[in-house]
Tab-separated table of C-alpha atoms in Angstrom:
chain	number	residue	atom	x	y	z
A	502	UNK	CA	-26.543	29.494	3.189
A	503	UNK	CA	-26.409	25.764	3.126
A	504	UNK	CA	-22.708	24.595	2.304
A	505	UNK	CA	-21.725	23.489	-1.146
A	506	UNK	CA	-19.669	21.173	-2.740
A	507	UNK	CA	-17.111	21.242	-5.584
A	508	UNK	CA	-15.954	18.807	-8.056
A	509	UNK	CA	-12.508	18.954	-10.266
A	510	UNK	CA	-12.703	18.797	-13.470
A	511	UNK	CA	-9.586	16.728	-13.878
A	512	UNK	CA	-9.800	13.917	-11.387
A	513	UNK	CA	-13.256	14.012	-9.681
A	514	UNK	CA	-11.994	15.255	-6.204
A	515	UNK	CA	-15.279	16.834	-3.869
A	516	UNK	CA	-14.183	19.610	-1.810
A	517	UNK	CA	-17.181	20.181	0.171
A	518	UNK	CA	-17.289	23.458	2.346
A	519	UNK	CA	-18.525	21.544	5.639
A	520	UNK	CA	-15.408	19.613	5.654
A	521	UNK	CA	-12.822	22.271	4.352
A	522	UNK	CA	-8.856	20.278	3.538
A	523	UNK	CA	-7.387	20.496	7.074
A	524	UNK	CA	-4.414	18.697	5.725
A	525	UNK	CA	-4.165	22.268	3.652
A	526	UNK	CA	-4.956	24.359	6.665
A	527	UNK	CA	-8.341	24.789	5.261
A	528	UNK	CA	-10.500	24.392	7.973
A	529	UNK	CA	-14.197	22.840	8.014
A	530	UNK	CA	-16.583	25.504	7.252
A	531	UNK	CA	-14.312	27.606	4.878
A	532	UNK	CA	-16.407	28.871	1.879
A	533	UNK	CA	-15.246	27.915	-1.446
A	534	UNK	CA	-14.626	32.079	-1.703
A	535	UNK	CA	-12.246	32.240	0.864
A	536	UNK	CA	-10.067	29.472	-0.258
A	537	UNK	CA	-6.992	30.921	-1.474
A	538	UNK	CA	-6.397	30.751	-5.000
A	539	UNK	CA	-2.871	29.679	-4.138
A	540	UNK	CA	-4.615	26.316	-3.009
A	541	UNK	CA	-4.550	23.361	-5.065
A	542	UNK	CA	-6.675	19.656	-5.635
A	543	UNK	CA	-5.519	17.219	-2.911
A	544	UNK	CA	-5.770	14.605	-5.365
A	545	UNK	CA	-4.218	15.812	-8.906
A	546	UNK	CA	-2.766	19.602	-8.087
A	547	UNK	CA	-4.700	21.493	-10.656
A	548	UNK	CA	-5.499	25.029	-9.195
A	549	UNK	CA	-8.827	26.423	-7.420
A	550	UNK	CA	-9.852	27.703	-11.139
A	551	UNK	CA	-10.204	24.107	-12.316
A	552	UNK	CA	-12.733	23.157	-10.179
A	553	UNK	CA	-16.490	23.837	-10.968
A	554	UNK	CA	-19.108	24.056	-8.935
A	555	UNK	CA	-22.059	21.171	-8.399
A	556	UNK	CA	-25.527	21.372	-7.171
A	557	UNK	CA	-25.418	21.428	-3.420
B	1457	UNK	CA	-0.382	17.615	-38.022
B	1458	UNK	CA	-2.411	14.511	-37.809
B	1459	UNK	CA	-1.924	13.440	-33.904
B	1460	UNK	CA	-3.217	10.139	-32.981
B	1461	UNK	CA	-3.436	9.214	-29.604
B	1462	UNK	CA	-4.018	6.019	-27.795
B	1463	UNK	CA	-6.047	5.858	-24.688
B	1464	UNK	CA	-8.693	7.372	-23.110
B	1465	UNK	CA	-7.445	8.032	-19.244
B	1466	UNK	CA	-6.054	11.470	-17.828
B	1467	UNK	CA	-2.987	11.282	-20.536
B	1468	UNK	CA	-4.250	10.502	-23.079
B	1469	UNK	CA	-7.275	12.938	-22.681
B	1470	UNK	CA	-5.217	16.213	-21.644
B	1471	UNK	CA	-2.784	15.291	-24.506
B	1472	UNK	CA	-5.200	15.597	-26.670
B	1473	UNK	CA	-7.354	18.659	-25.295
B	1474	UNK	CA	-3.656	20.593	-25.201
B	1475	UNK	CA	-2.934	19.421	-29.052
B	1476	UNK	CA	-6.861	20.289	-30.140
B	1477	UNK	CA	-6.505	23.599	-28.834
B	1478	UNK	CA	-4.728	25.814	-31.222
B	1479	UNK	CA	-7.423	23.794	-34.135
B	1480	UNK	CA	-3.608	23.308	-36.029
B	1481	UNK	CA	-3.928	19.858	-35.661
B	1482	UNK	CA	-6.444	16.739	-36.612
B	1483	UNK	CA	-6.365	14.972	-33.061
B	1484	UNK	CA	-7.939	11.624	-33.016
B	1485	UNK	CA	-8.338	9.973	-29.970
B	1486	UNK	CA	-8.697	5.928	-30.225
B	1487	UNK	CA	-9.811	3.998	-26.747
B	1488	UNK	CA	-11.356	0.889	-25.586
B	1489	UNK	CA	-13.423	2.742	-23.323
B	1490	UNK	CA	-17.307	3.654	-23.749
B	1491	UNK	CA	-18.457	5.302	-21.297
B	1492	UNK	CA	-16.262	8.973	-21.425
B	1493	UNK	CA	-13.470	10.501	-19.326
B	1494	UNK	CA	-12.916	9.859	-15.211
B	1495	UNK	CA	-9.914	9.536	-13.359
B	1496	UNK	CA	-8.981	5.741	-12.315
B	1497	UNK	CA	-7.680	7.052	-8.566
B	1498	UNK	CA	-11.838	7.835	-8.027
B	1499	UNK	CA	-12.380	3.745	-8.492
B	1500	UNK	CA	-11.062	2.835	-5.627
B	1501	UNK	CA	-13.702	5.121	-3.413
B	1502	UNK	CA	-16.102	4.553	-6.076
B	1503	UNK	CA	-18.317	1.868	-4.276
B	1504	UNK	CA	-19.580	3.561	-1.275
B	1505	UNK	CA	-21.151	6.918	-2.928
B	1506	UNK	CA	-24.428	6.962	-3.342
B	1507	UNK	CA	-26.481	5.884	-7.595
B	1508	UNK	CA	-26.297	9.809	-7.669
B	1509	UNK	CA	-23.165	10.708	-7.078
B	1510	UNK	CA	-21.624	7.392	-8.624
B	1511	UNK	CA	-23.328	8.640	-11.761
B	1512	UNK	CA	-21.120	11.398	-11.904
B	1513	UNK	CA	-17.574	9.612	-12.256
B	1514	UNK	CA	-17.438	9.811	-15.701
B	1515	UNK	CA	-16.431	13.936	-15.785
B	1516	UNK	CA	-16.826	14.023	-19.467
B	1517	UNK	CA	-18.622	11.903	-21.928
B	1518	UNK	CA	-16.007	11.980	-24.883
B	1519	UNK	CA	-18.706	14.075	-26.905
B	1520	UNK	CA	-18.538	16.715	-24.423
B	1521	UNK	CA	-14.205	16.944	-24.634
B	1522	UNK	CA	-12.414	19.333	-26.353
B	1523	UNK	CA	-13.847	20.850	-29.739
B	1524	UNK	CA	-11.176	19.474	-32.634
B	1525	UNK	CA	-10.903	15.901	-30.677
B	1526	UNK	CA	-12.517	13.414	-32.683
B	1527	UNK	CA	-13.091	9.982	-30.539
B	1528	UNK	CA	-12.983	6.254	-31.807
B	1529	UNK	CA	-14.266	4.652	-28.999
B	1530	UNK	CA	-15.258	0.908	-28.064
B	1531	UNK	CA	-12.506	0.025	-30.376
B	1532	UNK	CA	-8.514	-0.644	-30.435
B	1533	UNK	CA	-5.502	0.099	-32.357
B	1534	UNK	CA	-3.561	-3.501	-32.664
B	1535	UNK	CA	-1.169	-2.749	-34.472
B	1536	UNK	CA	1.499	0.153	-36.225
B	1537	UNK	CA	2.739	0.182	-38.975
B	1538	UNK	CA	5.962	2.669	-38.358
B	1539	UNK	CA	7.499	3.226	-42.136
B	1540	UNK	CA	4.016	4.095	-42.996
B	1541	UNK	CA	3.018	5.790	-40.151
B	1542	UNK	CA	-0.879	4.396	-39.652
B	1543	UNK	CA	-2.392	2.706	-37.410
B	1544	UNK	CA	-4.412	-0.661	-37.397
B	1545	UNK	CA	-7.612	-1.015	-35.158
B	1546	UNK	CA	-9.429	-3.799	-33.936
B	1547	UNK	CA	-12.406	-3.276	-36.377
B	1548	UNK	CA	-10.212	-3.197	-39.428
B	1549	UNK	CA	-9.874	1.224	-39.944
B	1550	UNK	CA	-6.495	2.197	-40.425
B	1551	UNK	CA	-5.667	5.963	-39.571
B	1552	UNK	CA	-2.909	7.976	-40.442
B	1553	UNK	CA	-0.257	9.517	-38.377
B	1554	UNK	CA	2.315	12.648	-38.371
B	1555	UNK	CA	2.668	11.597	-34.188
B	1556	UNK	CA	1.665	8.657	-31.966
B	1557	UNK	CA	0.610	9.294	-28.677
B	1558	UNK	CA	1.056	6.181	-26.503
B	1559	UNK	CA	-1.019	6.265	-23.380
B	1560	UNK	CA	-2.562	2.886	-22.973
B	1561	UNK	CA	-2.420	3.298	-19.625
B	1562	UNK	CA	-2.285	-0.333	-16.960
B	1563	UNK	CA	-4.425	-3.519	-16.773
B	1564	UNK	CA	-4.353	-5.178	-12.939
B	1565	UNK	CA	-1.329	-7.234	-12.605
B	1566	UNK	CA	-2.340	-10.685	-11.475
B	1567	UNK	CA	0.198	-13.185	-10.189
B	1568	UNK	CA	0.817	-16.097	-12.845
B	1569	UNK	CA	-0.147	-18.977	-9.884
B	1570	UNK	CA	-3.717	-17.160	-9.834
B	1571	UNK	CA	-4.061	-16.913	-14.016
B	1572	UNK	CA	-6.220	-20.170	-13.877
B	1573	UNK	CA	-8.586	-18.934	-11.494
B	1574	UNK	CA	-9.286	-15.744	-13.332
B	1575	UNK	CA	-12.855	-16.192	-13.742
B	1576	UNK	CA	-13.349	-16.445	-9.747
B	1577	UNK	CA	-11.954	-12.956	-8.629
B	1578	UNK	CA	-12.694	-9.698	-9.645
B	1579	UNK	CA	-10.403	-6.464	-10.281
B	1580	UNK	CA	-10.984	-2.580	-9.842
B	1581	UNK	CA	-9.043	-1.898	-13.108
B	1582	UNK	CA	-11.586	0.419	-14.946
B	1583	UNK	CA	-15.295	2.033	-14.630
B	1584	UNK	CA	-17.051	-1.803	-15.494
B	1585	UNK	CA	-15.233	-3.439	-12.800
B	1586	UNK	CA	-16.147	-0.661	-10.265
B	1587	UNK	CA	-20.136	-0.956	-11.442
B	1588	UNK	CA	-20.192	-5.056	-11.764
B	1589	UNK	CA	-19.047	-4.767	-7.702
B	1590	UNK	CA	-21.568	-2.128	-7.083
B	1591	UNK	CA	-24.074	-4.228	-8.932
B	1592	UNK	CA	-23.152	-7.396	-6.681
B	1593	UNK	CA	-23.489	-6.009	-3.201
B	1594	UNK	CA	-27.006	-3.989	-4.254
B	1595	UNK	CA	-28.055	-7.873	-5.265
B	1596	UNK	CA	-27.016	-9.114	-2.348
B	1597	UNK	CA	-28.579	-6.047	-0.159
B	1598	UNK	CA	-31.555	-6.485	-1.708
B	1599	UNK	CA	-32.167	-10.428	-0.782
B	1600	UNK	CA	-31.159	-9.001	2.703
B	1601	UNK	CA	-27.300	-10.381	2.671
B	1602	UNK	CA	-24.526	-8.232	3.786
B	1603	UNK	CA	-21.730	-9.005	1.365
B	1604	UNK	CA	-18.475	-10.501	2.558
B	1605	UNK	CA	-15.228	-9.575	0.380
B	1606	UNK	CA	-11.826	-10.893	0.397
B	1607	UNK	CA	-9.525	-8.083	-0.871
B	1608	UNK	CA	-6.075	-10.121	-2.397
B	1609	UNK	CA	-3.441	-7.434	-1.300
B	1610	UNK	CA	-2.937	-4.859	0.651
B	1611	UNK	CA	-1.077	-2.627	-1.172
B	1612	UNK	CA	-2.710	0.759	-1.572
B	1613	UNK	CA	-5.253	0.032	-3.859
B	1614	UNK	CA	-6.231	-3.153	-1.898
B	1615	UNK	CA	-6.100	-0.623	1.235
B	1616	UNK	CA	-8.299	2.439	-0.132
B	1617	UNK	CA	-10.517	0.086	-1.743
B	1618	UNK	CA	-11.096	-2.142	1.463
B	1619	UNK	CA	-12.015	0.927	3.458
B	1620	UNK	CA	-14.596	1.878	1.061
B	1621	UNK	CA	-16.108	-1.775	0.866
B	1622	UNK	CA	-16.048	-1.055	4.875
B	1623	UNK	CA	-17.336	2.310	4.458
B	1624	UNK	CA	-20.762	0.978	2.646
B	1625	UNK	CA	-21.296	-1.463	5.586
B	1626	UNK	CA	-20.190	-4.566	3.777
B	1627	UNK	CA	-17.587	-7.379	6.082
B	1628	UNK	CA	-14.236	-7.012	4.332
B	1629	UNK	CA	-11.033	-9.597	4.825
B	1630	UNK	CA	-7.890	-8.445	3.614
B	1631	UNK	CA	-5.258	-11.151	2.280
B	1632	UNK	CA	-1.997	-9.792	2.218
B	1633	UNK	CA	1.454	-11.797	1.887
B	1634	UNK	CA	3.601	-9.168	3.777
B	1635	UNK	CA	3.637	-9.304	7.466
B	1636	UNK	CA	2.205	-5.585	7.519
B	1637	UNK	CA	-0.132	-3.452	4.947
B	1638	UNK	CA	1.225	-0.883	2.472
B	1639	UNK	CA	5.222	-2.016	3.249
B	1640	UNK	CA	6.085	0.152	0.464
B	1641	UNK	CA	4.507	3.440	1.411
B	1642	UNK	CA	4.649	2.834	5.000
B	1643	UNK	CA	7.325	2.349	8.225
B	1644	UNK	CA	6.377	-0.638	10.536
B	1645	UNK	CA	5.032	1.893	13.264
B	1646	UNK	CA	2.596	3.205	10.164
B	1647	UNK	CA	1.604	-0.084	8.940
B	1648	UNK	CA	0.619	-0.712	12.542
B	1649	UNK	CA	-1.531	2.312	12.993
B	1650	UNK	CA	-2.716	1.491	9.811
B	1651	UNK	CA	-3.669	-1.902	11.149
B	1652	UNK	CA	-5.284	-0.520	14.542
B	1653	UNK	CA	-7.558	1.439	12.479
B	1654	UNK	CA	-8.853	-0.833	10.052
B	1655	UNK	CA	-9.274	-3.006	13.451
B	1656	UNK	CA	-11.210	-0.590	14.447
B	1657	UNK	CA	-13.404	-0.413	11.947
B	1658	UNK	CA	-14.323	-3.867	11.303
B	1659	UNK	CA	-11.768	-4.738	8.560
B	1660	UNK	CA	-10.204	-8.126	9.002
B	1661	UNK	CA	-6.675	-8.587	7.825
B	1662	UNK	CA	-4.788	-11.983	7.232
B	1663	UNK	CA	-1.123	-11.583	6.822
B	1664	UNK	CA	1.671	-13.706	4.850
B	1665	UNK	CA	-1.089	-15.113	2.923
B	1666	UNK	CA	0.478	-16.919	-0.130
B	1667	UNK	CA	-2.458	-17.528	-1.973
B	1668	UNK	CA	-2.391	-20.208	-4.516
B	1669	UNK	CA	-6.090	-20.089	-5.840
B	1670	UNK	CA	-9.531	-18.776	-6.114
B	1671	UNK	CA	-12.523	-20.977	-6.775
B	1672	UNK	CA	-16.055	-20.511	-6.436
B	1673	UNK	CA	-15.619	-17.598	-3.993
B	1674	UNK	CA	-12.961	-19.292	-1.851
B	1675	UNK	CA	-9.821	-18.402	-1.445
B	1676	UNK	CA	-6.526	-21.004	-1.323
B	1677	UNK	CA	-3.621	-20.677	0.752
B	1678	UNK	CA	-1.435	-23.761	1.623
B	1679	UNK	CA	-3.047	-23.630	5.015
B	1680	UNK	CA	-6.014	-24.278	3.960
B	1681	UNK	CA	-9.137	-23.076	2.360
B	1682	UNK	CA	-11.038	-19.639	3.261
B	1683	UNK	CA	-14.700	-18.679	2.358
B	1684	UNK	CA	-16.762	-18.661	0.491
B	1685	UNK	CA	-16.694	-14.996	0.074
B	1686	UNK	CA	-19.326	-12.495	-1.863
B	1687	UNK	CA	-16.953	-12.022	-4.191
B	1688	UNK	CA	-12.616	-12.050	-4.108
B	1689	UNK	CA	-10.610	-9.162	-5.603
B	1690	UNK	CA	-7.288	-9.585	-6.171
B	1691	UNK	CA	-5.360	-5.660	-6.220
B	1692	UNK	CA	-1.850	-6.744	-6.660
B	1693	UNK	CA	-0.367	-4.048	-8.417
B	1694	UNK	CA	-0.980	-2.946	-12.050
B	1695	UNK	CA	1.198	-3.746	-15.309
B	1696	UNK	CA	1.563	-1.172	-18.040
B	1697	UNK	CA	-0.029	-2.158	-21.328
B	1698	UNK	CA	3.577	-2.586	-23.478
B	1699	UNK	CA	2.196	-4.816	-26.444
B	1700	UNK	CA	1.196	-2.761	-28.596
B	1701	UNK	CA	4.656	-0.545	-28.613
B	1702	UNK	CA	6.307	-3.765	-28.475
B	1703	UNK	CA	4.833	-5.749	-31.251
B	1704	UNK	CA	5.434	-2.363	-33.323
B	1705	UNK	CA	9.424	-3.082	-32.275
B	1706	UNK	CA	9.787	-0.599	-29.827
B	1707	UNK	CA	12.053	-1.227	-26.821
B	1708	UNK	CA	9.946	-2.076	-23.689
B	1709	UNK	CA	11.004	-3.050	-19.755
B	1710	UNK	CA	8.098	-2.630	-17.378
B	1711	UNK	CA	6.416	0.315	-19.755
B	1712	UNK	CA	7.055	1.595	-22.928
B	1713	UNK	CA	10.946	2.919	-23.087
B	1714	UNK	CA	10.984	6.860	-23.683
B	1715	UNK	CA	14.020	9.372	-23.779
B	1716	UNK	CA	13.501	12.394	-21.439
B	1717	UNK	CA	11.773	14.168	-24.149
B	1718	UNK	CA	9.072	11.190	-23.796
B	1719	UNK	CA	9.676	10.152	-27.359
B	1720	UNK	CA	10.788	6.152	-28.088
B	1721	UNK	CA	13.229	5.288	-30.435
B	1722	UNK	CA	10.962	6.219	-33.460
B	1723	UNK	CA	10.823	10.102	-33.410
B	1724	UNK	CA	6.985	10.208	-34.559
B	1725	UNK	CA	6.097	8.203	-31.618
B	1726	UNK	CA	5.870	9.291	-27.824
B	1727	UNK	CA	4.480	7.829	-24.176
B	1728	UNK	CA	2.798	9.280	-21.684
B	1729	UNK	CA	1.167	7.892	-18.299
B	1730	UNK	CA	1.230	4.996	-16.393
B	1731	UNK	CA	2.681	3.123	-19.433
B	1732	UNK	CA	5.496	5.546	-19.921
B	1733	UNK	CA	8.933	4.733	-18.687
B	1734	UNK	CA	11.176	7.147	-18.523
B	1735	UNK	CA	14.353	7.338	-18.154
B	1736	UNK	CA	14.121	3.769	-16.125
B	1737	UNK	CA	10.972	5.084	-14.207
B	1738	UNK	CA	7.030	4.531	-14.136
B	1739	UNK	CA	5.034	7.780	-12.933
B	1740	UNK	CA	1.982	5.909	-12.344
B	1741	UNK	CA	0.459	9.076	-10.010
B	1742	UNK	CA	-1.723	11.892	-11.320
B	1743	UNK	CA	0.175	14.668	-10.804
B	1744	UNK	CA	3.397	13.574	-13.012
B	1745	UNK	CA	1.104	11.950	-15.662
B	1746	UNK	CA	-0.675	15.315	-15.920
B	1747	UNK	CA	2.581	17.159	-16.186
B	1748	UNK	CA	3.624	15.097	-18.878
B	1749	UNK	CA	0.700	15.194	-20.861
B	1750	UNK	CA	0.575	18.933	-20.664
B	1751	UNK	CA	4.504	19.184	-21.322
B	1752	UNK	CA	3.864	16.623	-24.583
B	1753	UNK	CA	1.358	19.087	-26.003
B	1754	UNK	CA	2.994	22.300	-25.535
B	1755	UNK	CA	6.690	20.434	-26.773
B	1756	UNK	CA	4.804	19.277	-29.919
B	1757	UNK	CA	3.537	23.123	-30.288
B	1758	UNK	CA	7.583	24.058	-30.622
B	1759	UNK	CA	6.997	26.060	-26.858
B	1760	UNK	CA	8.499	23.824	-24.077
B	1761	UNK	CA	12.142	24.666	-23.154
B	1762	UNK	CA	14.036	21.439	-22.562
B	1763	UNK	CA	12.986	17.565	-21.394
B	1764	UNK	CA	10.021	17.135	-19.018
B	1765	UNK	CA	11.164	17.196	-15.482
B	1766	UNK	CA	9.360	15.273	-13.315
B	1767	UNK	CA	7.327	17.777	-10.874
B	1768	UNK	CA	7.599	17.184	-7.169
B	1769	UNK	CA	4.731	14.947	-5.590
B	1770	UNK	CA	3.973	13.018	-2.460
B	1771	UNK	CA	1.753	10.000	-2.806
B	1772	UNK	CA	-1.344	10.347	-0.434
B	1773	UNK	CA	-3.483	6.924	0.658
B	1774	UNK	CA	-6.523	7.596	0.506
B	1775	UNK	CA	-7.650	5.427	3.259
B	1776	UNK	CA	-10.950	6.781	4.834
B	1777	UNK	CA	-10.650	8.218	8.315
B	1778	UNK	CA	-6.868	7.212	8.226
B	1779	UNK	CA	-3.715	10.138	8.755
B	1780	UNK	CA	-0.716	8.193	8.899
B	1781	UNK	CA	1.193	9.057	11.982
B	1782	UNK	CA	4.301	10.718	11.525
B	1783	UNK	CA	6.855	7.976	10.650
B	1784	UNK	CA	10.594	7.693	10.800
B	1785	UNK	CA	11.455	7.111	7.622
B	1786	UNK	CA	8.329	9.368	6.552
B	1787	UNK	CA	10.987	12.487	5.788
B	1788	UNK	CA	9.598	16.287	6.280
B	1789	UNK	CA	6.120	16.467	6.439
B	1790	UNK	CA	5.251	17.707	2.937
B	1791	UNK	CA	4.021	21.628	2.559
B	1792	UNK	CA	0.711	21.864	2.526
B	1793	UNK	CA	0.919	25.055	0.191
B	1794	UNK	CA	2.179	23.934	-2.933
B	1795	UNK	CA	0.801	21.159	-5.036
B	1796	UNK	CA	2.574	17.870	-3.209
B	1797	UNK	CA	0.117	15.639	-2.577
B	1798	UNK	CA	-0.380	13.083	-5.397
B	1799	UNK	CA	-3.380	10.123	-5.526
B	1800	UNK	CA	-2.239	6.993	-7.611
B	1801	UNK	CA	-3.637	7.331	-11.149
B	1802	UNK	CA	-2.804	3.591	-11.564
B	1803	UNK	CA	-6.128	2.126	-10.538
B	1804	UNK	CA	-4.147	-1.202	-9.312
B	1805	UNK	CA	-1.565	0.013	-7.007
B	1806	UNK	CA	1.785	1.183	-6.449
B	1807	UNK	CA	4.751	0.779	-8.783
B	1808	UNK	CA	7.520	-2.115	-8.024
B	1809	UNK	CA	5.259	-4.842	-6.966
């Protein structure tokens, strides 16, 4: 499956698979399942539920 | 209640989603803006994406926000009328009030010695500045220029925006009248990582630039004249938009003066956002501007215990390909694991310049 990207609803921050959030110990590759619901956006700290996802 | 609320940006819009919500309350929503909901920090990397996914900035076109939000947009409330609670707009309506919502948000703040050359520099204050600069360099691509930009400040917004001009293959110099970048963010051995990498990528920066002018695309320093550039933009910080609360006789220092509980003197008016000061501060980040919108709503509902308390946050610069090195006045390194890392939601820069 090709990997996908993700936009937040709130400010507009991409969290695209390929890349993961290393600075969140995501690492590049991790599937938008297996982030942790603890995790949060980078940019604005809304939780993984506010995200959606967008055509890869 | 009838819940007015001034300003389109991430306040002002999650103020009035939370209020619309329980369909109690007639929530009007009265903005400048045409073109729908996005977050300001997305500006500033705004001009390297591709049409497509510039496109999709705007997250919500005000149609599509919250059922119970009505929207009066491309308009302007000038003026309030506090004994009678209403407000004036720019094309003559006057609505009614139970609460004010202040959110107005911040224009760019540009140095009084460059007011006279305001019609030679741009800013990256809002969605039409970010498209007229997109719209320059795909001009200039297309007669088979590269652009050349001179970036007044480098502050963060100057910074993040710089790297993006860099990032779509257009020659960027920086003009910046501190003798290192982002002096209030970063420690000397930061601002000269920061300074290796922009090297590295092609950026030119100019430091202790005092620049006096810009005309016709060049920029004036007392040395001399540089240019002519593409186009100048001057990001030297951001100034909260006051006037309204203070023509209305409401006390204002560098925002709009609110008590803990984000209310001004007159208890049917409050502040949220980069305009708010509280308590002697400006949030101007996304993550405390959020918290206080969401607060506002749910105190207005009768449900929050106590003031708002400012939620912890660690500005991040958004400089691409750029980590800055840890520092030694950086403190701990924040935890990744809880919700710390913050993105200016003031599209002009940092607070205190």
């Amino acid at each position: 499956m090709p990997f996908r990207t993700f936009t937040c609803q709130v400010c507009g921050h991409v969290y695209d698979e390929a890349a993961g959030d290393p600075a969140a110990g995501i690492a590049p590759g991790t599937r938008w399942e297996d982030v942790p619901e603890s995790w949060s956006c980078p940019d604005c700290g809304v939780k993984k539920s506010d995200f959606q996802m967008v055509a890869a | 209640m009838k819940i007015v609320v001034v300003g389109s940006g991430l306040a002002g819009v999650t103020a009035a989603e939370g209020l619309a919500k329980s369909g109690r309350h007639a929530v009007t929503l009265v903005t400048t803006e045409t073109h729908g909901y996005y977050s300001r920090p997305r500006l500033s990397h705004g001009f390297a994406l591709t049409d497509e996914a510039a496109a999709k900035i705007v997250l919500k076109r005000f149609e599509a926000l919250a059922p119970g939000v009505r929207v009066l947009s491309a308009t302007e409330a000038v003026g309030v009328e506090r004994e009678k609670r209403r407000l004036a707009l720019r094309d003559d309506r006057v609505i009614d009030y139970d609460v004010l919502i202040l959110s107005p948000g911040s224009a760019a703040r540009i140095p009084p010695v460059l007011a006279t050359s305001r019609p030679h520099f741009l800013t990256l204050n809002n969605l039409d500045d970010l498209l007229t600069l997109r719209r320059r360099h795909a001009k200039s691509r297309a007669g088979g220029r590269t652009p050349h930009w001179a970036v007044i400040g480098g502050g963060l917004i100057g910074c993040e925006f710089a790297s993006d001009l860099r990032k779509a293959g257009d020659a960027v110099t920086i003009f910046h009248r501190e003798p290192r970048l982002l002096e209030l963010q970063l420690d000397p051995f930061q601002s000269q990582a920061l300074h290796q990498h922009f090297m590295a990528q092609g950026i030119e920066v100019l430091y202790r630039q005092d620049v006096r002018g810009v005309f016709c695309g060049n920029v004036l320093t007392p040395e001399g004249e540089l240019g002519p550039y593409d186009g100048v933009i001057v990001s030297t910080g951001f100034a909260p938009r006051v006037e309204l609360a203070q023509d209305a006789g409401l006390a204002v220092g560098r925002g709009i003066i609110v008590d803990p509980f984000l209310r001004t003197a007159d208890p049917a008016i409050y502040a949220v956002g980069d305009a708010a000061e509280v308590s002697g501060k400006l949030f101007p980040f996304v993550s405390p501007i959020r918290s206080q919108a969401l607060w506002l709503a749910e105190h207005l509902e009768g449900r929050a215990a106590g003031a708002w308390i400012p939620p912890a946050f660690e500005p991040v610069i958004k400089v691409h390909g750029f980590k800055p090195p840890a520092g030694s006045s950086a403190g701990p390194a924040p935890d990744p694991s809880r919700s710390g890392r913050d993105a200016p939601a003031a599209a002009a820069g940092p607070a205190g310049r």
